[in-house]
Amino acid sequence: WKGAWIVRVYWGAFAVLLLVGAHLLWRRGTEIRLRPRLARAPRRLAGGAGLVAGGAFTVFAGTGAYSFYNINVLNHYRSPLSGIAHQAEFEKKYWKYFDLPQPEIAKITMSVDLYPAEHRAVTKGSYLLRNLTTQPINDIHVRLLYDDLELTRAEIAGARQVVNDADFQYHIFHLDSAMKPGDERVLTFETLRWHRGFRNGPPNTRLVHNGTFLDDHELTPVIGMGYDGILWDPKARRTFGLPPRDGRTKPDDPSTAARAVDFGGWTTADITLSTSADQTPIAPGRRISDLVRGDRRIARFVSEAPIRESFSIQSARYAVKRRMHNGVELAVYYHPDHPWNVDRMLDALGPSLDYYQKTFGPYQFSHARIVEYPGYTGYAQAFAGTVPYSETYGFIADFRDPETIDHVTATTAHELAHQYWAHQITGADASGSMLLSEMLANYSALMMLKALRPDQLRPALEYMRDHYLAYRAAGSADEPPLKYVETETWIGYQKGALAMYLLQERLGEEAVNRALRNLLERYRFKGAPYPRSVDLIAALRAEAHTAEDQNLITDLFERVVLYDLKAVKPTAVQRADGKWDVTIPVEAQKIVVDKRGSEKDAPLDEHMEIGLFNADPYADEFDAGKDVIAMERRPVHSGTQVLKFVSDKKPSYAGIDPYNYYIDRIRRDNVRAVNDVK
C-alpha cells in the first residue's frame, strides 16, 4: 500500500502542476493569443502560484525518483508488451534445448534462512544429479523461473560454465567428461530472494511478515529447458514470428512415457529451515530437530519416502492442533484467530486416510499437515505430506448455514488424495496427464464425501456438472475428450470426476478402485516409463466385462458425448388389487460432438436408472432413504419409449436418470410429477 500511495502522490503532484499551468495561461482580458500569455507566465509565478508550483515539482520529482528506484532498480519492470517480447526472445534462444537429455535430481540437501521482517530468503544447497537417460550428457542446463530470485553461486565439480545469461537467468555448464547413464554429479548453489521496496504491479505476497509460503521454484534453480516461460497465446506467437504450438504430445505415442509431466523424477530431501524465533518453520519430511538459538528457530526435515522435486516451505506464528490416527500424526497449523474449521479438517483427514489406505495402498508418510497461509490467493495445494491451505478458502469459510456446501471436507479429502495421485505416481509428459492427478483426486474426494457427508454429494455433483457446462458454453468449440485434456481444468477436474462417478455406478465402486489400485502398484514411485491417460483407461477397461461397459468407457474418455433425457407426463392408474400401474413416456437422445464442435446424433442403447419417488428428487428436503419407491436400471434407446412399473403405492414423481449421472444440459426435465388417471 505504501508504494501505491507514493505513486498516487506522484501523479497528484503532476496534476497540481497542470493546474498551475492552466492558471498561468488562463485568458485574462481581451488577449486570446498564446504567445503573449506565455511571455507573461513567469511574472504570474510570483507569489502563491510559484510556491505551489515549486512544492508540487519537488514532490513530483522526489516521488518520481523514489518510485523509479523501487520499480526499476530494486525490482524488475517490463511493460506488458516488452514482457511478451522477452518471452518470445527467450523461446527463440533456448527452445532448441527442450529435448536435450538432462540428469534428474536424485537428492536435495539445502538450508533456507528466512528473514520474514526483511522479506528475505537465502538458500544454500546441493543437488545430487543422476543420469537416468540412455545417452551420455555433456552439458547441464541450470535456470531460474522467476525474476525475483537471484542465483548468487552455482558450481559443478568437473565442469565449467560456458553460458551465463543474466537477462534470461539461463546457465550452461560443460562437463569435462560426459555423464554416462547412471553417472552422478553434484551441483552446489546459492540463491537470494529479497522483496525490497515496491514494484509496478501487485506486490509479492509470498514472503511476508507472518505467513510465508514459497515453493521450490521460488527458492531453487531447475534443471533443463521446459515449458515454463514460453509463449502460448497464438496471436502473440504470430506477432513475434514463432511457430504454432499445439501443446503436449498425444498419449497414444509411447515415447511420451519417457519423461514426467513436470520433467522431474523422484528424489529425497534433507532441508534445514530457519526463521524468526517466534515463528514455526515447516518443510517436507519428518521433523528431525527443532530448536531456538537466540532470535532464530531452526528445524530440520528429512523425507522418509520418495518425493517429487516440487515442495514448499512455510513460516508463521502458528497455533497447531494434532491428532494421532493409526500411527500417522494429523496436524493443522493455523492462525490463532482462525480456529473455526480446524476440527472439520481433522475430521476429514482421518476417515480419508483410512479409505485411501484400504482402497489404494499404504500412505507413505508418518504425518499429514495442513498449513494455513494468508488469503492473498484462495486455493489449497498438495505437496509431499503437506497441504498449504488459504485462510479465505478454508479457514474462515462460514458453515453456520446447514445448506452451505461443505467444500472444506471435500477439499481436504481431495488434497490428501494427491498423496497418491501425484505423489505416488505422476503422469507422463503428454496430454491427458491431468487425469492421473486432478481427476483421480476429485473422484477420491467424491467417494469420501459420499461416505462422510452423503447429504452433500448431490450438490457437489450438481456443482461439477453446472461448472463444466458453463465453461463449455463459454469456451472454444474444439473441446478435447478427457483422454487428451491438457489445460482445460473444467474438463479435467469437473467432467473427469463426473465420468469416474458414473463409471463406479456402472462397474461398481470396488471394480473401479481395483483398477486404480492396480495402476498404483504398477507405477508407484517408479521412473520412466511414466503412466499416461491411455494406461489409466486400459486399467479401467480391464474391469469392464460387457460391450455396453466398454462403450461407456469410450464415451466417457475418448469422445465428447452429451445426453438429452426427459420424462413426458408420467401417469399412474390404480388397479383392482390396489396396486398402481405407472407409465413413464421417455424421450432420449445421445449427442456426439466432433473436433470442430459440431453435434451429431448417435445411437443410444444403454441401461439407465428409472425411478419412482414420494417427493421431488431435486427438492432440498428430498430424502433418498424414505422417498424412493423404486429404482431400476432399464434399457433405454434413442427416441421415444414407454416404461412401465407396478407399484404398491402411487408415486408423486417419476423419471429417467433422476440423479443426473449423465451429462444432460437440461437436467430438471428428467423427472416429472405423476398424474393420477381415474
XYZ file of C-alpha atoms in Angstrom, residues 291-552:
262
model
C 15.396 -25.693 18.375
C 15.740 -21.972 19.115
C 19.102 -20.213 19.073
C 18.924 -16.570 20.014
C 16.411 -14.884 17.730
C 16.298 -17.804 15.279
C 14.235 -21.010 15.233
C 15.856 -23.815 13.253
C 14.218 -27.077 12.194
C 15.471 -29.930 10.056
C 13.170 -32.051 7.893
C 14.119 -35.310 6.152
C 11.857 -37.108 3.694
C 11.086 -40.677 4.710
C 9.788 -41.718 1.289
C 10.477 -40.649 -2.295
C 9.008 -37.254 -3.103
C 8.572 -35.160 -6.208
C 11.068 -32.387 -6.843
C 8.204 -29.998 -6.119
C 7.947 -28.919 -2.480
C 7.021 -25.925 -0.357
C 8.108 -24.216 2.841
C 6.002 -22.187 5.259
C 6.691 -19.974 8.239
C 4.275 -18.087 10.503
C 3.192 -17.603 14.095
C 1.031 -20.712 14.139
C -1.174 -22.423 16.634
C -1.298 -26.166 15.989
C -3.813 -28.903 16.692
C -2.749 -32.539 16.381
C -4.344 -35.972 16.375
C -2.703 -39.363 16.158
C -4.579 -41.597 13.736
C -3.406 -45.182 13.301
C 0.229 -44.200 13.617
C 0.007 -41.073 11.455
C 0.216 -37.634 13.037
C -2.511 -35.393 11.645
C -1.831 -31.710 12.248
C -3.373 -28.387 11.291
C -1.193 -25.289 11.620
C -3.378 -22.199 11.740
C -3.533 -18.530 12.611
C -4.689 -18.453 16.254
C -7.610 -16.174 15.354
C -8.953 -18.684 12.786
C -9.899 -21.869 14.712
C -13.367 -22.406 13.241
C -12.729 -25.170 10.680
C -9.694 -26.880 12.214
C -11.719 -29.779 13.606
C -13.593 -30.076 10.316
C -10.272 -30.568 8.531
C -9.046 -33.140 11.037
C -12.407 -34.935 10.884
C -11.937 -35.262 7.120
C -8.269 -36.281 7.231
C -8.713 -39.368 9.423
C -11.506 -41.179 7.529
C -9.969 -40.176 4.188
C -6.662 -41.684 5.221
C -8.424 -44.894 6.267
C -10.329 -45.158 2.992
C -7.320 -44.417 0.800
C -5.068 -46.896 2.603
C -7.700 -49.604 2.427
C -8.537 -48.835 -1.189
C -5.289 -47.713 -2.821
C -2.490 -48.922 -0.577
C -0.178 -47.672 2.186
C 0.289 -43.990 2.947
C 3.954 -43.093 2.592
C 4.469 -40.613 5.452
C 4.207 -40.575 9.252
C 2.442 -37.214 9.120
C -0.187 -35.260 7.205
C -0.065 -31.489 7.675
C -2.470 -28.740 6.692
C -0.848 -25.320 6.879
C -2.719 -22.025 6.650
C -1.331 -19.219 4.531
C -2.622 -15.638 4.099
C -5.583 -15.101 1.819
C -3.813 -13.230 -0.957
C -4.891 -16.193 -3.076
C -7.639 -18.707 -2.441
C -6.643 -22.305 -3.069
C -5.163 -25.383 -1.455
C -2.232 -27.276 -2.955
C -0.785 -30.670 -2.126
C 2.928 -31.136 -1.621
C 4.590 -34.171 -0.073
C 2.802 -34.740 3.233
C 1.888 -31.054 3.432
C -1.095 -29.061 2.188
C -0.815 -25.250 2.175
C -4.404 -24.038 2.523
C -5.633 -20.464 2.063
C -7.279 -18.740 5.003
C -10.045 -17.344 2.775
C -10.834 -20.650 1.096
C -10.805 -22.923 4.124
C -10.075 -21.416 7.496
C -12.606 -18.589 7.564
C -15.289 -20.349 5.480
C -18.674 -19.946 7.163
C -20.747 -23.114 7.553
C -23.286 -21.895 10.092
C -25.956 -22.233 7.408
C -26.518 -26.019 7.139
C -27.316 -25.643 3.422
C -23.788 -24.400 2.651
C -21.809 -26.893 0.590
C -19.022 -28.320 2.741
C -16.148 -27.586 0.407
C -13.622 -27.804 3.251
C -14.312 -31.512 3.820
C -14.244 -32.146 0.074
C -11.072 -30.140 -0.484
C -9.280 -31.765 2.448
C -10.130 -35.203 1.042
C -9.041 -34.051 -2.430
C -5.649 -32.771 -1.277
C -4.959 -35.862 0.826
C -5.812 -37.987 -2.223
C -2.997 -36.183 -4.048
C -0.579 -38.016 -1.768
C -1.452 -40.947 -4.045
C -2.403 -39.205 -7.304
C 0.713 -37.087 -7.979
C 2.893 -38.067 -5.007
C 2.942 -41.848 -5.501
C 2.512 -41.871 -9.252
C 2.917 -38.986 -11.656
C 1.753 -38.739 -15.236
C 3.894 -38.690 -18.342
C 4.621 -35.518 -20.299
C 1.625 -35.947 -22.582
C -1.852 -34.532 -22.925
C -4.254 -36.255 -20.577
C -1.837 -36.186 -17.642
C -4.412 -34.218 -15.618
C -6.478 -37.411 -15.375
C -3.768 -39.056 -13.277
C -3.736 -36.224 -10.756
C -6.694 -33.875 -10.557
C -9.387 -36.172 -11.948
C -8.496 -39.062 -9.660
C -8.090 -36.778 -6.642
C -11.518 -35.286 -7.323
C -13.025 -38.760 -7.727
C -11.442 -39.882 -4.450
C -12.874 -36.803 -2.720
C -16.336 -37.578 -4.103
C -16.190 -41.077 -2.660
C -15.183 -39.621 0.710
C -17.993 -37.080 0.521
C -20.359 -39.962 -0.202
C -19.190 -41.659 2.999
C -18.755 -38.639 5.286
C -21.384 -36.197 4.057
C -23.922 -38.053 1.874
C -26.209 -35.017 2.096
C -23.516 -33.035 0.280
C -22.880 -35.491 -2.540
C -25.662 -34.440 -4.886
C -24.973 -30.696 -4.515
C -21.309 -31.423 -5.257
C -22.200 -33.403 -8.390
C -24.596 -30.667 -9.494
C -21.916 -28.021 -8.988
C -19.420 -30.006 -11.077
C -21.958 -30.552 -13.854
C -23.043 -26.916 -13.937
C -19.410 -25.742 -13.814
C -18.454 -27.967 -16.726
C -21.447 -26.973 -18.842
C -20.986 -23.260 -18.127
C -17.320 -23.299 -19.138
C -18.127 -25.489 -22.106
C -20.689 -22.980 -23.330
C -18.236 -20.106 -22.935
C -15.176 -21.927 -24.255
C -13.872 -22.736 -27.696
C -15.608 -25.212 -29.961
C -12.755 -27.724 -30.099
C -13.298 -29.373 -26.719
C -10.908 -32.328 -26.328
C -12.002 -35.673 -24.919
C -10.818 -36.410 -21.401
C -8.105 -38.636 -22.827
C -6.424 -35.577 -24.379
C -7.247 -32.836 -21.862
C -4.332 -30.520 -21.217
C -5.037 -27.155 -19.580
C -8.852 -27.188 -19.523
C -9.415 -27.608 -15.779
C -13.199 -27.558 -16.176
C -12.819 -30.791 -18.150
C -10.089 -32.484 -16.113
C -11.486 -31.599 -12.680
C -15.250 -31.424 -13.126
C -16.102 -33.580 -16.136
C -13.449 -36.094 -15.141
C -14.918 -36.558 -11.657
C -18.422 -36.930 -13.137
C -17.138 -39.562 -15.553
C -15.451 -41.541 -12.781
C -18.512 -41.345 -10.560
C -20.779 -42.631 -13.319
C -18.305 -45.415 -14.050
C -18.297 -46.605 -10.441
C -22.106 -46.611 -10.551
C -21.923 -48.913 -13.581
C -18.912 -51.142 -12.850
C -19.161 -50.917 -9.075
C -17.003 -48.955 -6.650
C -14.790 -51.944 -5.890
C -14.114 -52.653 -9.576
C -13.091 -49.055 -10.303
C -10.944 -48.888 -7.180
C -9.326 -52.210 -8.071
C -8.332 -50.744 -11.437
C -6.813 -47.709 -9.703
C -5.010 -49.879 -7.151
C -3.524 -51.983 -9.946
C -2.334 -48.827 -11.680
C -0.689 -47.621 -8.477
C 1.031 -50.929 -7.856
C 2.437 -50.846 -11.364
C 3.861 -47.300 -11.232
C 4.260 -46.357 -7.548
C 7.490 -44.343 -7.052
C 8.862 -45.571 -10.375
C 10.562 -43.556 -13.061
C 10.186 -43.955 -16.805
C 8.046 -45.217 -18.353
C 5.553 -42.916 -16.626
C 1.815 -43.655 -16.830
C -0.325 -41.982 -19.490
C -4.058 -41.456 -19.724
C -4.199 -44.441 -22.059
C -2.749 -46.623 -19.290
C -5.453 -45.467 -16.895
C -8.149 -46.156 -19.485
C -6.691 -49.616 -20.133
C -6.805 -50.372 -16.381
C -10.474 -49.364 -16.287
C -11.259 -51.426 -19.392
C -9.804 -54.491 -17.685
C -12.687 -54.231 -15.180
C -15.392 -53.718 -17.839
C -16.754 -57.132 -18.831
C -19.602 -56.229 -21.174
C -19.718 -54.471 -24.526
C -22.007 -51.830 -23.013
C -19.482 -51.020 -20.285
C -16.635 -50.893 -22.799
C -18.666 -48.489 -24.933
C -19.377 -46.364 -21.873
